[in-house]
Coordinates of C-alpha atoms and ligand atoms in Angstrom, one line a residue:
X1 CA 11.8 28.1 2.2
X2 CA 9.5 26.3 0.1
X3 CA 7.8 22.7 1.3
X4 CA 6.9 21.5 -2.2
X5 CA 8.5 18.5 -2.2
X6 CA 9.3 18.4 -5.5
X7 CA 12.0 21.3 -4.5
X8 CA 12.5 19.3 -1.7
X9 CA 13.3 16.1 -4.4
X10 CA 14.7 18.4 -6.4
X11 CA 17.5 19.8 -4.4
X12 CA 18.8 16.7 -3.2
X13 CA 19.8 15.1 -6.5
X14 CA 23.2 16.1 -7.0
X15 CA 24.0 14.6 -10.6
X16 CA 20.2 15.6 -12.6
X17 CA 22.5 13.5 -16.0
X18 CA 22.1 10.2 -13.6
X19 CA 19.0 7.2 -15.0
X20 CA 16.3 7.8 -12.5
X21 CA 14.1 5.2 -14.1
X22 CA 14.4 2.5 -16.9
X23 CA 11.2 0.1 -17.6
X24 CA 11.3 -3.9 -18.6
X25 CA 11.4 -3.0 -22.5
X26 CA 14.5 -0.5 -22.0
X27 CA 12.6 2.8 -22.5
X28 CA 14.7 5.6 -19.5
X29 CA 14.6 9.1 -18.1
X30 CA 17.8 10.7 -16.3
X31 CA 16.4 13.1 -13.5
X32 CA 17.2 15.6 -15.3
X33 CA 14.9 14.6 -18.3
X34 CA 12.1 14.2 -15.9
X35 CA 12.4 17.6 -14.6
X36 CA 12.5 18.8 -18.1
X37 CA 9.0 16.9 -18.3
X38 CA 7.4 17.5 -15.7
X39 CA 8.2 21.3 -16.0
X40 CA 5.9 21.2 -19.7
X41 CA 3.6 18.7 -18.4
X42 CA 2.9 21.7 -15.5
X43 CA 3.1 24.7 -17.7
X44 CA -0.2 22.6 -19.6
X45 CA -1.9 22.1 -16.3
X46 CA -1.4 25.9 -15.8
X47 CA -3.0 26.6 -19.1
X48 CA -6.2 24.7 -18.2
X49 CA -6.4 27.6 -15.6
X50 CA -5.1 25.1 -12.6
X51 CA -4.4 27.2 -9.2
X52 CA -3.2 25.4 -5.7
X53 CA -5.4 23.0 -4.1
X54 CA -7.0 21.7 -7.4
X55 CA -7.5 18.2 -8.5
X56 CA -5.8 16.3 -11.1
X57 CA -7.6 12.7 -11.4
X58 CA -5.6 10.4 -12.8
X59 CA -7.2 6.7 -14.3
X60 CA -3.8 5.4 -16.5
X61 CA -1.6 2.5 -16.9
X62 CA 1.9 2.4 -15.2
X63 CA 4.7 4.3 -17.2
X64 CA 7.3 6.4 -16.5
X65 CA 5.4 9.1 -18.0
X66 CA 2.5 8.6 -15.0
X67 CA 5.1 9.1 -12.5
X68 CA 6.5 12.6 -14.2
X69 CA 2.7 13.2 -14.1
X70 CA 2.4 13.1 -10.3
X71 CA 5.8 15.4 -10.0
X72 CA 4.0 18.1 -12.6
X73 CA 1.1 17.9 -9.8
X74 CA 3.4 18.6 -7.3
X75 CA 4.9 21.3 -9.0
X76 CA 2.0 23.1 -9.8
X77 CA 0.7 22.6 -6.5
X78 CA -2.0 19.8 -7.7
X79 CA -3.5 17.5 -5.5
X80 CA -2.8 14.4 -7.6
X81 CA -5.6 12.2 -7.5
X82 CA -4.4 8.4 -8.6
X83 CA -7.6 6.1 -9.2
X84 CA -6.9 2.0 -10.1
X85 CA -7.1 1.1 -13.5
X86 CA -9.7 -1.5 -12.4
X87 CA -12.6 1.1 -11.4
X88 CA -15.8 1.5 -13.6
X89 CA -17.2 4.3 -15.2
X90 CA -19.7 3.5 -12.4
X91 CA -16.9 4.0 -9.9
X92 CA -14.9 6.6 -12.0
X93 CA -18.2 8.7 -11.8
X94 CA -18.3 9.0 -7.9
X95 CA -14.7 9.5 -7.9
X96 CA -15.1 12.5 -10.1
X97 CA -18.3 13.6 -8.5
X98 CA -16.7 13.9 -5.1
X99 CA -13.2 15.0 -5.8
X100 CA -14.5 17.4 -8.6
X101 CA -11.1 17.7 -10.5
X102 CA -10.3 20.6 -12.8
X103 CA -8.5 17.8 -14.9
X104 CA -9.0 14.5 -16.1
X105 CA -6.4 12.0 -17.4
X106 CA -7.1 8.7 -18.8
X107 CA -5.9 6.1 -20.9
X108 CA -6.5 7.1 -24.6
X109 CA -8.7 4.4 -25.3
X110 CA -10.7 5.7 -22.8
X111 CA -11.7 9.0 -24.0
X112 CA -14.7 8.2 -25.2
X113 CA -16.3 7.1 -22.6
X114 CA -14.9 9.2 -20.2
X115 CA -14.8 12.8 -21.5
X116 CA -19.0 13.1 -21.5
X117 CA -19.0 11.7 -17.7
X118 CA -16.3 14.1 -16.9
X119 CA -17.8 16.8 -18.3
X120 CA -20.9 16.4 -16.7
X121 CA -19.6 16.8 -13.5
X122 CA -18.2 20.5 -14.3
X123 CA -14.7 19.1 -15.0
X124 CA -12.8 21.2 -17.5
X125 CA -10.6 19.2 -19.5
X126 CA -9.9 15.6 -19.9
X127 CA -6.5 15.0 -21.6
X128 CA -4.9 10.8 -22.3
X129 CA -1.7 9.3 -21.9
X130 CA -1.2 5.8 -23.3
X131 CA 1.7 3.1 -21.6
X132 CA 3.8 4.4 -24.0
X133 CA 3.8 8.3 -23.4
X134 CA 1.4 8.7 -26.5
X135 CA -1.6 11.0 -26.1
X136 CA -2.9 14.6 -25.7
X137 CA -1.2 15.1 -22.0
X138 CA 2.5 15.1 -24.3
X139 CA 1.4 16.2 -27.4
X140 CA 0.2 19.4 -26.0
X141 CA 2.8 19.7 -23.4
X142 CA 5.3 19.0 -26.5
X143 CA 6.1 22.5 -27.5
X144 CA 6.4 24.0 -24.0
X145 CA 9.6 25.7 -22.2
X146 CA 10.9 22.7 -19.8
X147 CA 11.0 25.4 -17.2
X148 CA 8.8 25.8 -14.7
X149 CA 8.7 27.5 -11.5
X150 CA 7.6 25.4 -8.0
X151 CA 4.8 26.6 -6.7
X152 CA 5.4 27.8 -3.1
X153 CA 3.5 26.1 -1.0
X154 CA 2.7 25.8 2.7
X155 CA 3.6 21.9 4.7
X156 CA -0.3 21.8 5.2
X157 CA -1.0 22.2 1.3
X158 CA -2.0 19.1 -0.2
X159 CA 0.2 16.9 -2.5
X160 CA -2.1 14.5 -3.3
X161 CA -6.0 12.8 -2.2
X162 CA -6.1 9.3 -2.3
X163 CA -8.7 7.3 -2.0
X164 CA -9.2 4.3 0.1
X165 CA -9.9 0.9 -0.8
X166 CA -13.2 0.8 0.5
X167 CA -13.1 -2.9 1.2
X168 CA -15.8 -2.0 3.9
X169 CA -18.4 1.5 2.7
X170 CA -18.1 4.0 1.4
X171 CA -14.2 4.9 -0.4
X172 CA -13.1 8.2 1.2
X173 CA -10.6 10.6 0.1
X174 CA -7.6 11.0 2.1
X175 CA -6.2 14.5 2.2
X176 CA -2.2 14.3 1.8
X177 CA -0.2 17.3 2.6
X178 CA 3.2 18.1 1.1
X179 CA 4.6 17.8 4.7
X180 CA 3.3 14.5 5.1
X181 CA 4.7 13.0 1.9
X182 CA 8.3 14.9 2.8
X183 CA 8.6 13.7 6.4
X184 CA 7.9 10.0 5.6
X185 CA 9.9 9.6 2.5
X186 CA 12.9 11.5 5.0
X187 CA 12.5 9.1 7.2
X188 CA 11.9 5.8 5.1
X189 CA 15.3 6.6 3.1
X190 CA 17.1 6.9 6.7
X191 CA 15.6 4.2 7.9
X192 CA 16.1 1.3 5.4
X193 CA 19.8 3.8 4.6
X194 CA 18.7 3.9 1.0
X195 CA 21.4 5.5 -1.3
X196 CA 22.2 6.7 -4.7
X197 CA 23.6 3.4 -5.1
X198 CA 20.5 1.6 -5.1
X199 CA 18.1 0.4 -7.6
X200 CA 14.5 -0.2 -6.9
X201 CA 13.1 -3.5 -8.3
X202 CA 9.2 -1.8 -8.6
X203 CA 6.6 -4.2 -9.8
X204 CA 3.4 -2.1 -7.7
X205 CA 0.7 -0.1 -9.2
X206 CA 1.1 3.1 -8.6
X207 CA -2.1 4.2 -7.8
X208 CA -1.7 2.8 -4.1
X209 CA 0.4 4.5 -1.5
X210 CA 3.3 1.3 -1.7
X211 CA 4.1 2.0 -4.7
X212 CA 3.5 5.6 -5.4
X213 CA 4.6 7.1 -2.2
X214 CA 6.7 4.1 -0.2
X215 CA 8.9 3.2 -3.6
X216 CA 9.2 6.5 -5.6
X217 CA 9.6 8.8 -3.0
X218 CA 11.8 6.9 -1.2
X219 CA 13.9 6.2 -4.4
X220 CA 13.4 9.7 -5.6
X221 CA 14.6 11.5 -2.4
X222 CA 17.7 9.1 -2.2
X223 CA 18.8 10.1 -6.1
X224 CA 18.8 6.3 -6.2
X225 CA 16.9 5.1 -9.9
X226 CA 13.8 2.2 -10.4
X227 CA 13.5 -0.6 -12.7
X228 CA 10.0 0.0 -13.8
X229 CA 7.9 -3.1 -14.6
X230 CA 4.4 -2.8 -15.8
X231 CA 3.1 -5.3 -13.2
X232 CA 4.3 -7.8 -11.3
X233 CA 5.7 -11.1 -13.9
X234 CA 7.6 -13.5 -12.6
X235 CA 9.4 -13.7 -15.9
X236 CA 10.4 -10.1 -15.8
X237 CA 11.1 -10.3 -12.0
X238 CA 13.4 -13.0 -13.0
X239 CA 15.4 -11.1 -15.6
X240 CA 15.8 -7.2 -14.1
X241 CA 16.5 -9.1 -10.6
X242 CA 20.1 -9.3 -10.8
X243 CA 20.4 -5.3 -11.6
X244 CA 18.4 -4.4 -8.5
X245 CA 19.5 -4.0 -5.1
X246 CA 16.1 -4.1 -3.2
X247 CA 12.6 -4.8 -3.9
X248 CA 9.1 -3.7 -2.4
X249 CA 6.4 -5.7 -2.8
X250 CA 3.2 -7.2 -0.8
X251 CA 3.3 -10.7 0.8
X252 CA 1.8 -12.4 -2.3
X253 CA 5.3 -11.5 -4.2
X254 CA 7.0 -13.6 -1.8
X255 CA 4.4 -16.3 -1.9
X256 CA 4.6 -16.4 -5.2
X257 CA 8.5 -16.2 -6.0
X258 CA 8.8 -19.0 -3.4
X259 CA 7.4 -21.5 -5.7
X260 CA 9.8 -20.8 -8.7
X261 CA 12.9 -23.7 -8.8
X262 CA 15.4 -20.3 -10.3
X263 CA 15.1 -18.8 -6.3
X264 CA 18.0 -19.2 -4.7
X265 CA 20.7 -18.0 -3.1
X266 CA 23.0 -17.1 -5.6
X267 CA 21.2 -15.0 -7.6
X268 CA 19.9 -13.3 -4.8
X269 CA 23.1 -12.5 -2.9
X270 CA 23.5 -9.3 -4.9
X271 CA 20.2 -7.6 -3.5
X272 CA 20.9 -5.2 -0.1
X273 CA 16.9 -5.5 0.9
X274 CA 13.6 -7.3 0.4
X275 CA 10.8 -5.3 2.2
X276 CA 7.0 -6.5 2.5
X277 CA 4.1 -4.7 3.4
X278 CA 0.2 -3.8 2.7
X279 CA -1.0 -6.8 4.3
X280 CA 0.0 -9.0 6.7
X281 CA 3.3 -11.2 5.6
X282 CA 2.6 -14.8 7.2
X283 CA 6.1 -16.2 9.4
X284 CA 6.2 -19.1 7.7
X285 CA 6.7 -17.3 4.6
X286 CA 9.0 -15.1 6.2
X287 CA 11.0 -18.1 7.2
X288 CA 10.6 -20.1 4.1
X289 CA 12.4 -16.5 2.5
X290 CA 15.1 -16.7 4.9
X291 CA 16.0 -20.1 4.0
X292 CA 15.9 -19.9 0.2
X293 CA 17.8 -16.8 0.1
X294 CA 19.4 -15.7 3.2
X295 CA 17.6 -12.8 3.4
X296 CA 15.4 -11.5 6.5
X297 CA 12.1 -9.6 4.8
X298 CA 11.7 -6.2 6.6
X299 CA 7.8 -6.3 7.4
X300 CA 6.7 -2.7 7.4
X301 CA 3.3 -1.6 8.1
X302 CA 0.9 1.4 7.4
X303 CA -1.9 3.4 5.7
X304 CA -3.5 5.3 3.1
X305 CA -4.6 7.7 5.8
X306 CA -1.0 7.7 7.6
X307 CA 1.7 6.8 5.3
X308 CA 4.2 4.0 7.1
X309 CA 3.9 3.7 10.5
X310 CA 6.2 0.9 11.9
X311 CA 9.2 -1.5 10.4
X312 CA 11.5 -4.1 11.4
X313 CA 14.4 -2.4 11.8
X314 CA 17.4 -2.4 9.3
X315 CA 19.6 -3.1 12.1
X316 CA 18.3 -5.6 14.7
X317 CA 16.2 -8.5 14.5
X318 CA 13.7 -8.7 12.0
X319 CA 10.9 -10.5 13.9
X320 CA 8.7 -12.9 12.1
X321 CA 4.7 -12.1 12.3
X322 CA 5.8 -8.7 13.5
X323 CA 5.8 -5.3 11.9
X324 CA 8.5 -4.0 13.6
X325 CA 8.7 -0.7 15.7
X326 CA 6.7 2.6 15.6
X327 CA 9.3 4.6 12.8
X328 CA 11.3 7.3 14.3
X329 CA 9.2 10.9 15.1
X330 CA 6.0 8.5 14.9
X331 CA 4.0 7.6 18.5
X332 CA 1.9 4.8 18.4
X333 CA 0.2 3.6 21.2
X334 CA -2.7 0.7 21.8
X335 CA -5.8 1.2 23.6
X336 CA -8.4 -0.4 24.9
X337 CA -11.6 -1.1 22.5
X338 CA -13.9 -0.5 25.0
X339 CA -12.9 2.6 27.0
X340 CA -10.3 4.2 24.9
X341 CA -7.3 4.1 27.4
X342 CA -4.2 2.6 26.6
X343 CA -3.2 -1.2 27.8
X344 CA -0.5 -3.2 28.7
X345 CA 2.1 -5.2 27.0
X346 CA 1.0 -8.1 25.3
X347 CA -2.8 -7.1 25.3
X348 CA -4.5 -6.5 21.8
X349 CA -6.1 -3.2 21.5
X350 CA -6.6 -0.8 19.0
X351 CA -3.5 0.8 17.4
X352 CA -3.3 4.9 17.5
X353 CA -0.7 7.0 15.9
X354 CA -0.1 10.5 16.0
X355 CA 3.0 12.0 13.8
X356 CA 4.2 14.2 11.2
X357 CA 3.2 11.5 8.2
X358 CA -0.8 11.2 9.4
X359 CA -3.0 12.5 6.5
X360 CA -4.9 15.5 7.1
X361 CA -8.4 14.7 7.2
X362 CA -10.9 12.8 4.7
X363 CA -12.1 14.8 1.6
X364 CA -14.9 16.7 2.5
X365 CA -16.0 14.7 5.2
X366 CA -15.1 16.5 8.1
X367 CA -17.6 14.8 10.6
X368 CA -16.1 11.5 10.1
X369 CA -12.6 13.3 10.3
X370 CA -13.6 14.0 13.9
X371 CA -14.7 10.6 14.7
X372 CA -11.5 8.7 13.5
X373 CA -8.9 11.6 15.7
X374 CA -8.7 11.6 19.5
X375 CA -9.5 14.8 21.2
X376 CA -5.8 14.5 22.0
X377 CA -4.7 14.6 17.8
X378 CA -4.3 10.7 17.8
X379 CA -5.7 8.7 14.3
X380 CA -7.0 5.8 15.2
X381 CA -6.3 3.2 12.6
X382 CA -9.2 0.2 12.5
X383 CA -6.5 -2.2 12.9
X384 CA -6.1 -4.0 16.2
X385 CA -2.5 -5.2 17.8
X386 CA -0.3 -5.6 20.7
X387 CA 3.1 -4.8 21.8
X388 CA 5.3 -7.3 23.5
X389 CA 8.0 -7.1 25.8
X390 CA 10.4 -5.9 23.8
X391 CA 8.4 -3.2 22.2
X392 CA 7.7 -5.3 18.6
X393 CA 4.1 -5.0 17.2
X394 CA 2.0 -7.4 16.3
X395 CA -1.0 -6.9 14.3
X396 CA -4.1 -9.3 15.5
X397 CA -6.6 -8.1 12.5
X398 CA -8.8 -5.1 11.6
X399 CA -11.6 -4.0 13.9
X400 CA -14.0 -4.5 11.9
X401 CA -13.0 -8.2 11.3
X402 CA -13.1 -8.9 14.9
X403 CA -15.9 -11.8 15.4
X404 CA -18.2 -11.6 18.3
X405 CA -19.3 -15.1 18.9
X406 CA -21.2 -15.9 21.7
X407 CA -20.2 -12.8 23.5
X408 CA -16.7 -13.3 23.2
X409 CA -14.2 -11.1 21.2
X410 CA -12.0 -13.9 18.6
X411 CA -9.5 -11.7 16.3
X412 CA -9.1 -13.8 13.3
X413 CA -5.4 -13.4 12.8
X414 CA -5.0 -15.2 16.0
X415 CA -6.7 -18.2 14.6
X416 CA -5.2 -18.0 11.1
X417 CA -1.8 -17.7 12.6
X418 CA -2.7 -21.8 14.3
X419 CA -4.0 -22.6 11.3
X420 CA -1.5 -21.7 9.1
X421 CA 1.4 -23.7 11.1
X422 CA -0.4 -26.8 10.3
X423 CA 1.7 -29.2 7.8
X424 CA -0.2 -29.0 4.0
X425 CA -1.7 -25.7 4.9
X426 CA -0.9 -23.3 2.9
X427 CA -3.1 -20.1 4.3
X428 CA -6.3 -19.2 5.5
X429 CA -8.7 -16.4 6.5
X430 CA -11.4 -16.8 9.5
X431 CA -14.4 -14.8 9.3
X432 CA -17.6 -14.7 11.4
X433 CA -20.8 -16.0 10.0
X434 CA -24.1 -15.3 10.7
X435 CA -25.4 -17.7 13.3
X436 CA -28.8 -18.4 14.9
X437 CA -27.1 -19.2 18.5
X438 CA -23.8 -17.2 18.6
X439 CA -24.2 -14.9 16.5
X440 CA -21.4 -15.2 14.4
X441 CA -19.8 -18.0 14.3
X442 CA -16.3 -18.6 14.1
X443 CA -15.0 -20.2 10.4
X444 CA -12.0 -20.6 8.7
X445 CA -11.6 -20.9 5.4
X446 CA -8.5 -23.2 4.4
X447 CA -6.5 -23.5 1.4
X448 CA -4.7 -26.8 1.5
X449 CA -1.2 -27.0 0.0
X450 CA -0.7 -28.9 -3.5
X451 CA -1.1 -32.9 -2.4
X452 CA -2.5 -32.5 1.1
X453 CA -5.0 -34.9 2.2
X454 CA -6.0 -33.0 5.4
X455 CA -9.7 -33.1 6.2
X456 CA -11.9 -31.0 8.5
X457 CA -11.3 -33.3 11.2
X458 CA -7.9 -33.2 10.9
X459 CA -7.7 -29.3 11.2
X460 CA -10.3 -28.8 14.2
X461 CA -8.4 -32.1 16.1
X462 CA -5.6 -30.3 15.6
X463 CA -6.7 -26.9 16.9
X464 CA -8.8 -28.4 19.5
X465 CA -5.5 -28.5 22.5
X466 CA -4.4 -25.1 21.3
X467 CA -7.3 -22.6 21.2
X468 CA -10.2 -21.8 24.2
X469 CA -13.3 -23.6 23.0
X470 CA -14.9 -20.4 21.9
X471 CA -12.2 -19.7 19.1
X472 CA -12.3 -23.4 17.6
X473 CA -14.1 -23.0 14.0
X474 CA -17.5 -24.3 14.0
X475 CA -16.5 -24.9 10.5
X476 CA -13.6 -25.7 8.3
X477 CA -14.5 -24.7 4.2
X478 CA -11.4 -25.5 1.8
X479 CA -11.0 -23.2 -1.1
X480 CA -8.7 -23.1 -4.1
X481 CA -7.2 -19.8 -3.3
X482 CA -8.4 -16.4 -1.3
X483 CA -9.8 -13.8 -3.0
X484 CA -7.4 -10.4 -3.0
X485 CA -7.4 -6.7 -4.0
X486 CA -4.1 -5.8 -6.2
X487 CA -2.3 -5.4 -2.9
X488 CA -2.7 -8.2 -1.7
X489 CA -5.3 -8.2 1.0
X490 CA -7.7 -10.2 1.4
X491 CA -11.2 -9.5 0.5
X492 CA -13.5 -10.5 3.8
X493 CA -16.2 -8.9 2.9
X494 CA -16.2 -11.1 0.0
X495 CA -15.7 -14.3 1.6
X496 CA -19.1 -13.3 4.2
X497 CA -20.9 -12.9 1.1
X498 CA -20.2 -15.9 -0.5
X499 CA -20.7 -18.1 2.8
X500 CA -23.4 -16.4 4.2
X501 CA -26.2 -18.7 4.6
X502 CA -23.6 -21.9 5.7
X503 CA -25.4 -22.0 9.0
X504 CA -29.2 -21.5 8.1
Ligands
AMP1 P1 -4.1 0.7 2.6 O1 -4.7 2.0 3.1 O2 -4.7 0.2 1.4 O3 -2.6 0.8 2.5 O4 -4.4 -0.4 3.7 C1 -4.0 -0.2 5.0 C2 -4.3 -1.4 5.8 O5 -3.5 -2.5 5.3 C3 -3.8 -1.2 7.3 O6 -4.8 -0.5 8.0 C4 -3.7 -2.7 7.7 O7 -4.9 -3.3 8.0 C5 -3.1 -3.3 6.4 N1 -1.7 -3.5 6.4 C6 -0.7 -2.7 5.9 N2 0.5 -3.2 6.1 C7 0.3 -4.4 6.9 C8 1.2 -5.3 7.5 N3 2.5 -5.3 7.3 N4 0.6 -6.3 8.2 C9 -0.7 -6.4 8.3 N5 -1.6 -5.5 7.8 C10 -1.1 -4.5 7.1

């Protein structure tokens, strides 16, 4: 039995004539013209002399024809290696330097610049593909039979290397197994009971884990078919709405939608699911979603490194602020920062997972591999939570965000979470600060809602009854808007940069 998962996709689709994907401006593939694709796209790769286990890097814009890409990879047992559109040659170089692919592809008005990099770093060929499907990566896969065999691989063999963020150091590779990919996408489709009846509103990149692996291979495992926008446009979000039946998208979507007059109930009555996730979806917006549309968000949460990890279920109440329970054939468990040993309910801690969908180590970096498992096979994720009585988790914020102020542990979320109740706020992020006599010192950074007159005063008079003295802001700093990464997160780093010196 093979574990490529494009058999495994492969298989499951019962009608190959059905769309599988259709963009904004009407251009479609049935699944059966995307194997036909992705079969020539792979019988290229193979020409370049591509065996298992080599890297295809990938820097292009979202098409359809990007997505065929990856399922070539897979089929000629690639790892696919996605890179954002928004990385420098600068970054592009360390990318390639690291990974060192065996193919390039980038956008055609690239080439130039690329191909000399790339083929200083001992990469063999570098191929384009434009929005559109134009460039040497079709031209040259043009003429080939559309018939390519799978290459049998093992569940350990790797699909795909991602790369992280890198919001904090150094980006690292993480290693994706074909097993890993399989087993999350199995249990995502049973999980939020995706069918072939439903159609994917996709406004992600693609170069991120949401919406390569969460959206396509959950809608591609399900024989269910995407409506393929470039990016994420309100306008366009507006008009293929009404032929979707559920959308994925990070918290800023919402945010965003929520402000246009055309939301409402009507025209969203149609849609079976709204599901959030890649950064932490505030209640209130949560709420504010429930009562302009009726709908209850499923928060989901997970990883580069892990795939999805928890969700609200589909069944059952979808808890504000929470992200739900550990997913089914996934353990999670918090432990103690300190000693490593798990705690009790309603204590934060850090969160640990150990399953089927966790990655299998970062790209040669095998010593800090070992340092992010347990002895006992657990990943342990940077982000810190709790579980409450009835076994919802909460996040409380990333380890590395945690302020130490006067000796005293403050996770930011749990500030943010006080602030952001507060009438004409609309959101905020805490941080810690360099400070003389605490250390760090606790400050929030507030973005007031359009019209509010609330001064710094205001906010710390009305945090004062609610938060132990050593969590109360030595600081309030109102900002336009938060900077954030294409998914949504916010950039903290960034933030400590640009405030450093408020307390010298
Ligand atoms: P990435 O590897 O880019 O997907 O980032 C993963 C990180 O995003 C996690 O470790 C969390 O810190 C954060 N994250 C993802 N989903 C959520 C969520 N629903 N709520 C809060 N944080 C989230």
């Amino acid at each position: 039995m093979s574990h490529n998962l494009f058999s495994i996709i492969r298989d499951r689709i019962s009608d190959p004539g059905r769309t599988f994907i259709r963009t904004s401006d009407g251009r479609s593939y049935t699944f059966r013209q995307a194997w036909d694709l992705s079969a020539r796209i792979a019988r290229t790769l193979s020409s370049k002399g591509l065996v298992i286990g080599d890297r295809v890097a990938v820097q292009v814009e979202k098409s359809p024809e990007a997505i065929i890409l990856y399922l070539a990879c897979l089929r000629a047992g690639a790892a696919y290696l996605p890179l954002n559109t928004a990385y420098t040659l600068a970054e592009l170089e360390y990318f390639i330097d690291d990974a060192r692919p065996l193919i390039v592809i980038c956008a055609p008005e690239k080439l130039n610049a690329i191909e000399p990099l790339a083929a200083r770093h001992g990469v063999f060929s570098t191929m384009t593909l434009g929005v559109d499907g134009e460039g040497t990566l079709l031209d040259e896969s043009e003429s080939a039979e559309p018939h390519y065999d799978p290459v049998f691989v093992e569940p350990s063999d790797l699909a795909a290397i991602l790369y992280t963020s890198g919001t904090t150091g150094r980006s690292k590779g993480a290693m994706l197994t074909h097993a890993n990919l399989a087993s999350n996408a199995r249990t995502l489709v049973e999980y939020w009971q995706f069918s072939e009846r439903d159609v994917l509103l996709h406004a992600l990149p693609i170069f991120h884990t949401h919406g390569l692996f969460v959206a396509t291979n959950v809608v591609l495992l399900a024989s269910a078919q995407m409506r393929f926008l470039p990016k994420f446009d309100l306008s366009l979000i507006r008009k293929e709405l009404p032929s979707a039946t559920v959308m994925m998208g990070v918290p800023t979507f919402y945010t965003r939608l929520l402000k246009e007059d055309w939301l409402n109930r009507d025209n969203t009555d149609h849609m079976r699911l709204f599901i959030s996730g890649s950064a932490p979806l505030l209640a209130e917006t949560h709420r504010r979603w429930t009562e302009m549309t009726g709908h209850h968000i499923i928060e989901r949460y997970g990883m580069t490194e892990t795939n999805m990890i928890t969700s609200n279920p589909y069944d059952g109440e979808r808890v504000p602020g929470s992200v739900g329970f550990p997913l089914p054939g996934i353990n999670v468990r918090i432990t103690d920062l300190d000693i490593g040993k798990p705690v009790s309910t309603n204590t934060p801690g850090m969160i640990e997972v150990k399953g089927p969908n966790v990655f299998k180590g970062y790209w040669r970096m095998p010593e800090k591999t070992q340092t992010e498992f347990r002895r006992d096979g657990y990943f342990v994720t940077g982000d810190i939570g709790y579980v409450d009585e009835d076994g919802y988790i909460f996040i409380s914020g990333r380890s590395k965000d945690l302020v130490i102020t006067g000796g005293f542990n403050v996770y930011p979320k749990e500030i943010e979470s006080v602030i952001d109740e507060i009438d004409g706020v609309e959101e905020s992020a805490v941080v810690g600060l360099p400070h003389s006599d605490f250390g760090e010192a606790v400050t929030a950074i507030v973005v007031p809602r359009d019209g509010s007159t609330l001064t710094e005063t205001d906010i710390l008079n009305r945090l004062d009854p609610l938060l132990a003295k050593y969590k109360l802001p030595k600081r309030i700093v109102f900002a336009q808007d938060l900077p954030r990464n294409t998914m949504g997160k916010v950039l903290k780093a960034e933030i400590r940069a640009e405030h450093q010196n408020l307390y010298k």
